[in-house]
Coordinates of C-alpha atoms in Angstrom, one line a residue:
X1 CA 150.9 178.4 98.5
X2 CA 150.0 175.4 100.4
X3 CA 151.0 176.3 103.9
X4 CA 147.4 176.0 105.3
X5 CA 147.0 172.3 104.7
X6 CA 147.2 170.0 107.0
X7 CA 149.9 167.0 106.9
X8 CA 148.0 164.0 107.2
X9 CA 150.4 160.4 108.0
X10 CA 151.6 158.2 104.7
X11 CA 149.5 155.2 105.2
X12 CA 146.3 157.5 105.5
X13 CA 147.1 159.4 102.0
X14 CA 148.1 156.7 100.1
X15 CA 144.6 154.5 101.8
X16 CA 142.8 157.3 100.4
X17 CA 144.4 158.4 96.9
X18 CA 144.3 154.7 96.4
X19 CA 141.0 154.1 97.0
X20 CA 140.1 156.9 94.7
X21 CA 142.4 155.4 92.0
X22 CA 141.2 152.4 92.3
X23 CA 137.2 153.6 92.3
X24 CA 138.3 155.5 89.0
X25 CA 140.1 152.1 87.3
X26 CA 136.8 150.0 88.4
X27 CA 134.4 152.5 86.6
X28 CA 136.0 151.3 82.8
X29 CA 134.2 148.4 81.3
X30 CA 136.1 144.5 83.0
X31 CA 138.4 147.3 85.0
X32 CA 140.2 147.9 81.7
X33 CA 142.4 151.0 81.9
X34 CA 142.8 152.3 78.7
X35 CA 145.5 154.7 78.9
X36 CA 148.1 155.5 82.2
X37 CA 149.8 158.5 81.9
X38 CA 153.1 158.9 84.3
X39 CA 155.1 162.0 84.2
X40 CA 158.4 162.9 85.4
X41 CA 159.4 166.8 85.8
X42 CA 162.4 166.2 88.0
X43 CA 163.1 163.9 91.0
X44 CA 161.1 166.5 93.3
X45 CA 158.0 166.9 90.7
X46 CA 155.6 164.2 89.0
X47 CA 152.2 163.4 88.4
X48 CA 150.1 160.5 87.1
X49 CA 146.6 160.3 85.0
X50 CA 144.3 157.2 84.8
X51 CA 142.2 158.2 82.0
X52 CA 139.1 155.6 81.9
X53 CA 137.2 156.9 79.1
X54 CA 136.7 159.8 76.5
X55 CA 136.8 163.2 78.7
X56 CA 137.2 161.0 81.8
X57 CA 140.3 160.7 83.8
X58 CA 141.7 161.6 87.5
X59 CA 144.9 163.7 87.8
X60 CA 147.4 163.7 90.3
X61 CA 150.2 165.6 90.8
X62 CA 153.2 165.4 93.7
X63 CA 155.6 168.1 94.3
X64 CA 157.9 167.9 97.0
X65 CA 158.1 171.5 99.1
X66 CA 160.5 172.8 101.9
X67 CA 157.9 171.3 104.2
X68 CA 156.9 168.4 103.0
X69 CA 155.4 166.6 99.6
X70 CA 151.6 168.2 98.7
X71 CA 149.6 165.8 96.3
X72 CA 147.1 167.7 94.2
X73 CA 144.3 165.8 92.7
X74 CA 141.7 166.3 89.9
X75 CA 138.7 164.6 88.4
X76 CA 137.8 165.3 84.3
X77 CA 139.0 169.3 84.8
X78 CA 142.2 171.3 84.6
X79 CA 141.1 174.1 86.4
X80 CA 143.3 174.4 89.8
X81 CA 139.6 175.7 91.5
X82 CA 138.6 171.9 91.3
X83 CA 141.8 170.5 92.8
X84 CA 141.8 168.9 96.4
X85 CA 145.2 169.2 97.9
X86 CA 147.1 166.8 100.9
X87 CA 150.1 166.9 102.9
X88 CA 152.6 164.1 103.7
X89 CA 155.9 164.0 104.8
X90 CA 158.5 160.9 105.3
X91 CA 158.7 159.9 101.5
X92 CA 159.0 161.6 98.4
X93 CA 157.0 162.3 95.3
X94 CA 158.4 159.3 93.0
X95 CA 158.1 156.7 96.1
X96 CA 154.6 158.0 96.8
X97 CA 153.4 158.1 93.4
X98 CA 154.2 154.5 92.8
X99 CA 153.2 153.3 96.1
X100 CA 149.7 154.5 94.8
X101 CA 149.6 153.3 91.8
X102 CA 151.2 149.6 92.9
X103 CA 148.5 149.5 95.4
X104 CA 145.4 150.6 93.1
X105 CA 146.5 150.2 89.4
X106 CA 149.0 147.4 88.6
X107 CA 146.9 144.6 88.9
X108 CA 144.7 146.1 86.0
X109 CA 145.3 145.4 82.5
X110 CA 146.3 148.6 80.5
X111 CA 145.6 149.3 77.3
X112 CA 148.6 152.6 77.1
X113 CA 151.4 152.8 79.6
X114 CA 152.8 156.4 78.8
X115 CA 156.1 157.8 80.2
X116 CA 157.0 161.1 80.0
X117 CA 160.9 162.4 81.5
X118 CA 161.6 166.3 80.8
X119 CA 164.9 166.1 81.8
X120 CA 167.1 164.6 79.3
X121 CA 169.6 164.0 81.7
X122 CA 170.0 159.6 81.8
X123 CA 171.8 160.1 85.2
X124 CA 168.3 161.9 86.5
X125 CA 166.2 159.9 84.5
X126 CA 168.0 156.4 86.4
X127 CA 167.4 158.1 89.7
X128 CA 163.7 158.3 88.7
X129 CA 163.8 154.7 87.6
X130 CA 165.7 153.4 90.8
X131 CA 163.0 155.0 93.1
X132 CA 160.1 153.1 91.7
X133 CA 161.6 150.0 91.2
X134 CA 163.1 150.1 94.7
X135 CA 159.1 151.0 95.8
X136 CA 157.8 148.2 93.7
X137 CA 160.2 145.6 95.2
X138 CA 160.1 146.6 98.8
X139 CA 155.8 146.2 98.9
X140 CA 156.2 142.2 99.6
X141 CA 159.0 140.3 100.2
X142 CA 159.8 138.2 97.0
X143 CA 156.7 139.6 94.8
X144 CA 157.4 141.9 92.3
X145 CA 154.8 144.4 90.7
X146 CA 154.4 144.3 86.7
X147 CA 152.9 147.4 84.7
X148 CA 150.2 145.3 82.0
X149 CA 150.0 147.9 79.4
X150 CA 149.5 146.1 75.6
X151 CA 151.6 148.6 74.5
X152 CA 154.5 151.2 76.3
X153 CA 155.2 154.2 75.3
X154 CA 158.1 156.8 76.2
X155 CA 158.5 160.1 75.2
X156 CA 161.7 161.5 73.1
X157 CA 163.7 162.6 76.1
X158 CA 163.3 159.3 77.6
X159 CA 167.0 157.4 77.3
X160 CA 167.5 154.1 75.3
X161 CA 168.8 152.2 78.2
X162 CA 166.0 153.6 80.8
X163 CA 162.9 152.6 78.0
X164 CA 165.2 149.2 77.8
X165 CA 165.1 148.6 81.8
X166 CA 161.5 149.6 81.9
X167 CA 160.9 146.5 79.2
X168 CA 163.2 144.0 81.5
X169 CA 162.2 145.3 85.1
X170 CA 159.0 147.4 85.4
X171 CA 156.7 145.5 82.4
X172 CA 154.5 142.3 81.7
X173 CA 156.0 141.2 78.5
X174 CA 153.5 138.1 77.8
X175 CA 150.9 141.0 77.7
X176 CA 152.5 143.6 75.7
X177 CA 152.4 144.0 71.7
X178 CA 153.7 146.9 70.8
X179 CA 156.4 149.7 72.4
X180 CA 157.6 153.0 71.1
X181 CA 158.9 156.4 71.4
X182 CA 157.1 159.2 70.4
X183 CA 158.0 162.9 69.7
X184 CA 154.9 165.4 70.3
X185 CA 155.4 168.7 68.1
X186 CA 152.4 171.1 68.6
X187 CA 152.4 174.4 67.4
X188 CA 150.1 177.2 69.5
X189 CA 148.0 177.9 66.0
X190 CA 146.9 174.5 65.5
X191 CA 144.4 172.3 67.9
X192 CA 144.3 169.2 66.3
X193 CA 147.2 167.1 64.5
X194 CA 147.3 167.2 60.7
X195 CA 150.1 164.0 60.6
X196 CA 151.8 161.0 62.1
X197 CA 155.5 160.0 60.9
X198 CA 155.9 156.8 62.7
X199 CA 158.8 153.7 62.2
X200 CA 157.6 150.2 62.7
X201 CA 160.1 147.1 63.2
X202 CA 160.0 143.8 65.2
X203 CA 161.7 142.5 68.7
X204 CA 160.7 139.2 69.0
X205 CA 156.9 139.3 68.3
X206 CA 156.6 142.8 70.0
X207 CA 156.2 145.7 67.4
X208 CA 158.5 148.5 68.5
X209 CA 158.5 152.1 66.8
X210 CA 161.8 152.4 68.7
X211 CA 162.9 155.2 66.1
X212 CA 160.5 157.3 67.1
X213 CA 157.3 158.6 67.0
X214 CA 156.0 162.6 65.6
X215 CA 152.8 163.6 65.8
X216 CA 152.6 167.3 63.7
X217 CA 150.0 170.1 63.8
X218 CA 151.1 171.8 61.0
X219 CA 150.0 171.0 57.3
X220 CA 152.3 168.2 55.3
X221 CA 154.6 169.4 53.4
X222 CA 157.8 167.9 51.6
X223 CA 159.9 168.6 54.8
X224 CA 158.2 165.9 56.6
X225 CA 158.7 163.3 53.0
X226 CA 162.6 164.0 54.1
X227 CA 162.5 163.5 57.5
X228 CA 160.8 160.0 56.1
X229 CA 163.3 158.9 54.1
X230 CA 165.8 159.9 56.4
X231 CA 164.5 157.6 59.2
X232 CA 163.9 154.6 56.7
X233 CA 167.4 155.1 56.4
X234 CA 167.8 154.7 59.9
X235 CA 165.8 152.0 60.7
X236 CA 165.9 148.2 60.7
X237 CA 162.0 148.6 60.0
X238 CA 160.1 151.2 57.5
X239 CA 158.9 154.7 58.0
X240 CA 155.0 155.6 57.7
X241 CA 153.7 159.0 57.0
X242 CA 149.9 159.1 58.0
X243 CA 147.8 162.0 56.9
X244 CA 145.0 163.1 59.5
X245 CA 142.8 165.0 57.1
X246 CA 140.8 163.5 53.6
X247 CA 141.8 166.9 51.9
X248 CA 145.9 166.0 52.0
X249 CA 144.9 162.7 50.1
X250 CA 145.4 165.6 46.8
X251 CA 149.5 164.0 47.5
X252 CA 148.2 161.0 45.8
X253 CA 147.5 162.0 42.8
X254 CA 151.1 164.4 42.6
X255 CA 152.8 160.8 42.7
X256 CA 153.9 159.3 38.9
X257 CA 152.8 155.4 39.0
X258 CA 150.2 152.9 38.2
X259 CA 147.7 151.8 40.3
X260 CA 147.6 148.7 42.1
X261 CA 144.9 146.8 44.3
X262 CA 146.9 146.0 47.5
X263 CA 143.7 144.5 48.9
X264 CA 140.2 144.5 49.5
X265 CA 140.1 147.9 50.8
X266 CA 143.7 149.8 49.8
X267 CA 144.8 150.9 46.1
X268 CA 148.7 151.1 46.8
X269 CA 151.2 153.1 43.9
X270 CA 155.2 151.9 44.3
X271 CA 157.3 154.4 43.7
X272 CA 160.9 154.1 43.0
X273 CA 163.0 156.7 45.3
X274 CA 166.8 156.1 44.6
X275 CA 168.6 152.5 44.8
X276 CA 167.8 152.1 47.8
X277 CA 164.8 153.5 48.7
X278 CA 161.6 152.6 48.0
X279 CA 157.6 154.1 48.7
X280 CA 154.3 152.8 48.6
X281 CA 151.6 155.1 48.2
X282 CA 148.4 153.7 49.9
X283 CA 145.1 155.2 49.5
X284 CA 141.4 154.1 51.2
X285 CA 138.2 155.0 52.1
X286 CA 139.5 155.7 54.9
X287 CA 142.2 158.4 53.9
X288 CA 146.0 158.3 53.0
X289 CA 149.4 156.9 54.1
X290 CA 153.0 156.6 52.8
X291 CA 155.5 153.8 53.9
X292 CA 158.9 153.9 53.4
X293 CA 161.5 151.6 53.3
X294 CA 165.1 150.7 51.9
X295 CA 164.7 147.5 49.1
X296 CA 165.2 145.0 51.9
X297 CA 163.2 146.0 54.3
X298 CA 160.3 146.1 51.9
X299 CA 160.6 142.6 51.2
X300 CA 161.1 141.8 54.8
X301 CA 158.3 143.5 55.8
X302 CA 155.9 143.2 52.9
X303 CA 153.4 140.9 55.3
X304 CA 152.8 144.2 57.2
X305 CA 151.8 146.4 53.5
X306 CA 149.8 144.0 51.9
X307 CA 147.7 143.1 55.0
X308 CA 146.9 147.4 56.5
X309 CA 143.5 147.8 55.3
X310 CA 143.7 151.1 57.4
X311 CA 147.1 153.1 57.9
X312 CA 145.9 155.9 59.7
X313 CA 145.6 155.0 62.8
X314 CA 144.2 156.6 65.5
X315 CA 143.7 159.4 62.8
X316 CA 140.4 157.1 62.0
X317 CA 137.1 158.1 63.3
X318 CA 135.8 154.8 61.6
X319 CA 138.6 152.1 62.1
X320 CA 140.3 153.5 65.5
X321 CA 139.3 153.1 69.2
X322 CA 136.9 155.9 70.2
X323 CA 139.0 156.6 73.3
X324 CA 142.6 156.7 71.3
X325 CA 141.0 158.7 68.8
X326 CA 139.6 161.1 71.3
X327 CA 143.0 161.3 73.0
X328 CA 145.3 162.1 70.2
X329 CA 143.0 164.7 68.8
X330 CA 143.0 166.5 72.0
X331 CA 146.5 166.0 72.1
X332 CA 147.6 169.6 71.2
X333 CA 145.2 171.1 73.6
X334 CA 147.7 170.3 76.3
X335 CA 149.5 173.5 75.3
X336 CA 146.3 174.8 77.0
X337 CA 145.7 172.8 79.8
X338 CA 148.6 171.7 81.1
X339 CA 151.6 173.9 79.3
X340 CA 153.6 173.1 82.8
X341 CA 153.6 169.4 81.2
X342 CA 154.5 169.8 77.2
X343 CA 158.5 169.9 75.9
X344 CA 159.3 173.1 74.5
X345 CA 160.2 173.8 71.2
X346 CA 164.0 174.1 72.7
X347 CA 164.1 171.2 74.4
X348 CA 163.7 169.2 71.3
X349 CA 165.8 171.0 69.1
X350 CA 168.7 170.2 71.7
X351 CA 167.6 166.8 71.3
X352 CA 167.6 166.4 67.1
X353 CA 171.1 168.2 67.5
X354 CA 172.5 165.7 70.2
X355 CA 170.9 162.6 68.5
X356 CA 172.9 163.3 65.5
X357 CA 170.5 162.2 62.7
X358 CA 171.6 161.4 59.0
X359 CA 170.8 163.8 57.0
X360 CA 169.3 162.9 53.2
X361 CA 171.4 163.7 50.6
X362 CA 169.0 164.1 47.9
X363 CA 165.3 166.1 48.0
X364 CA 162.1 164.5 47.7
X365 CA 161.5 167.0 44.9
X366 CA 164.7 165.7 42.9
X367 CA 164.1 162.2 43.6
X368 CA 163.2 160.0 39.8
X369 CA 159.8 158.5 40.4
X370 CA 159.8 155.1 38.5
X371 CA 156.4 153.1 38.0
X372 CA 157.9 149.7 38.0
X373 CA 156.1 147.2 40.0
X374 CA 157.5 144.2 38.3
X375 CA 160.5 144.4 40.5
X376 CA 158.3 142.8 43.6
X377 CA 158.5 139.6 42.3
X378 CA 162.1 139.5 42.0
X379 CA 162.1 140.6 45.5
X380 CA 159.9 137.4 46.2
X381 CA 156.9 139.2 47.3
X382 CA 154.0 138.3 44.5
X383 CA 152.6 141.1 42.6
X384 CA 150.2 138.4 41.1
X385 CA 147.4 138.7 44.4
X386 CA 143.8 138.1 44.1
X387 CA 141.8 140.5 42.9
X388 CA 139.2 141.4 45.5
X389 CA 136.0 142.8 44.8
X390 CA 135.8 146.2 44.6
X391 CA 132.5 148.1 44.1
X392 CA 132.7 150.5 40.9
X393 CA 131.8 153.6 42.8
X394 CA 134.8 152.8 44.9
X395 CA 137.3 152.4 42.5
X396 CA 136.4 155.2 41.1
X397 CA 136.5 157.3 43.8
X398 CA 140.1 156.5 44.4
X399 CA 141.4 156.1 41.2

């Protein structure tokens, strides 16, 4: 396929990709990259995308073949009539890859590092790892390259101890805020996501979703309220079901409670789940969102309810960054444009099965709703707050 290109020498390809790379960071506003995307197929197989702003982004992909490693680049298109292809042999795709992005990218600030491995395999995954940081440490003798992302993230099939050494070996911690792992489940029908199932807890003062991270394109149903309870039950943090769309807001007025004014700009109904389990309904302007979390959590983390004015997201045209709301719409058209690139259905069923997840034992439809709210202050979290002002028309809007 690629035998009439011309193998050009290492330093030369890497001078050049670079120098593209680098052109492509310096066109965002203070050279502020907002989202790096690095992907892993296998050892011989992996590409990279600096996106710089909505609908603007340079592709590159490295695939090893029998006679040497082609790198295939793209600017804003997915179509493989706009690709420029380059030969280069005495290295491999991983080494290559990072060389180029050590060179042109690391000394940027990111706002999204995003690491993608498709083979589950932690053996394969370490090899991967060993590569770069092998590439990163050989560039000059006693200087170390850092990644500056504000916030990491890995997909499922990414192993605990590989998104661990990434933190301690490959990341500028002083810079980042917040890490997780996220689980992308698109469906072929739908081109936009519908919801977000998210878990939030704390390492030191980074914000870690370690538990995982599911974006859907289906429509909510009560499937997705178990598969909340279940990770509240496995977390250390709370669960958060946001809805994408105003029209699924109709869930807040199925649940049994009084209202209450969280703050200036949520109305929040606490809902009694079993002993253990606890939700808070939270309604906006803005849309709808559902945390969940056992009785201690919720007190431990009631700083983080009462202080979301907006829980959707990057959901929120209004409230999110224009470029992160861009990018997680658009998310599902991968399927289309790159379906080389997405997990299959498969893949992640192998992984729920290996992961061995706690299943709930009871149904969100048998669950006793119970409107008691007095319970917070025996939790030492005051239900007693200011009231803020809230204009008529808005309260009854939401009410």
């Amino acid at each position: 396929m690629y035998a009439d290109i011309s193998a050009k020498s290492q330093l030369d390809v890497i001078r050049n990709v670079a120098s593209i790379v680098r052109n492509s960071a310096l066109s965002t506003p203070y050279c502020f990259v907002p989202r790096l995307r690095v992907s892993f197929k296998n050892v011989d197989r992996c590409l990279f995308v600096i996106y710089s702003d909505v609908e603007k982004f340079l592709r590159v992909e490295f695939r090893k073949e029998s006679d040497g490693i082609v790198i295939k680049r793209m600017m804003n298109s997915y179509d493989e009539n706009d690709s420029v292809a380059e030969k280069i042999d005495g290295t491999t795709p991983i080494s290559l890859a990072t060389s180029i992005l050590a060179t042109a990218v690391m000394d940027r600030p990111l706002g999204v590092l995003e690491i993608e491995f498709f083979d589950p395999n932690p053996q394969e995954q370490r090899k991967i790892f060993n590569e770069m940081l092998k590439t990163l440490q050989s560039k000059i003798e006693g200087f170390r390259y850092y990644f500056r992302p504000q916030k990491f993230v890995a997909n499922c099939l990414t192993d605990g101890e590989i998104f661990t050494s990434f933190h301690e070996e490959m990341l500028d911690l002083i810079r980042l805020k917040e890490s997780a792992m996220e689980t992308i489940s698109m469906e072929n029908h739908s081109l936009e996501p519908r919801s977000l199932i998210d878990t939030t807890s704390f390492m030191d003062d980074i914000q870690v979703a370690l538990s995982g991270t599911e974006l859907f394109s289906t429509k909510p149903d009560e499937r997705y309220l178990s598969n909340l309870m279940v990770q509240a039950l496995n977390t250390d943090g709370f669960a958060t079901l946001r809805f994408a769309r105003k029209s699924d807001a109709g869930w807040w007025n199925k649940q049994k409670g009084k209202v209450f004014i969280l703050n200036d700009s949520v109305l929040m109904k606490r809902v009694t789940l079993s002993d253990n389990l606890v939700a808070h309904w939270n309604l906006s302007e803005c849309g709808l969102w559902v945390d969940i979390s056992t009785l201690k959590n919720e007190r431990k983390y009631w700083f983080c309810f009462e202080k979301e004015k907006c829980g959707l997201r990057s959901f929120c045209q209004k409230c999110a960054h224009r470029f992160d709301y861009w990018f997680y719409r658009d998310l599902p058209r991968r399927i289309i444009n790159e379906p080389e690139w997405v997990i299959g259905r498969e893949e992640k069923k192998d992984e729920k099965e290996k992961s061995g997840e706690e299943e709930a034992t009871d149904t969100w439809e048998e669950m006793e709703f119970v409107d008691e709210f007095d319970q917070m202050e025996a939790f030492g979290c005051s239900a007693k707050m200011e009231k803020p002002i809230w204009s008529e028309r808005l309260l009854k809007k939401l009410i």
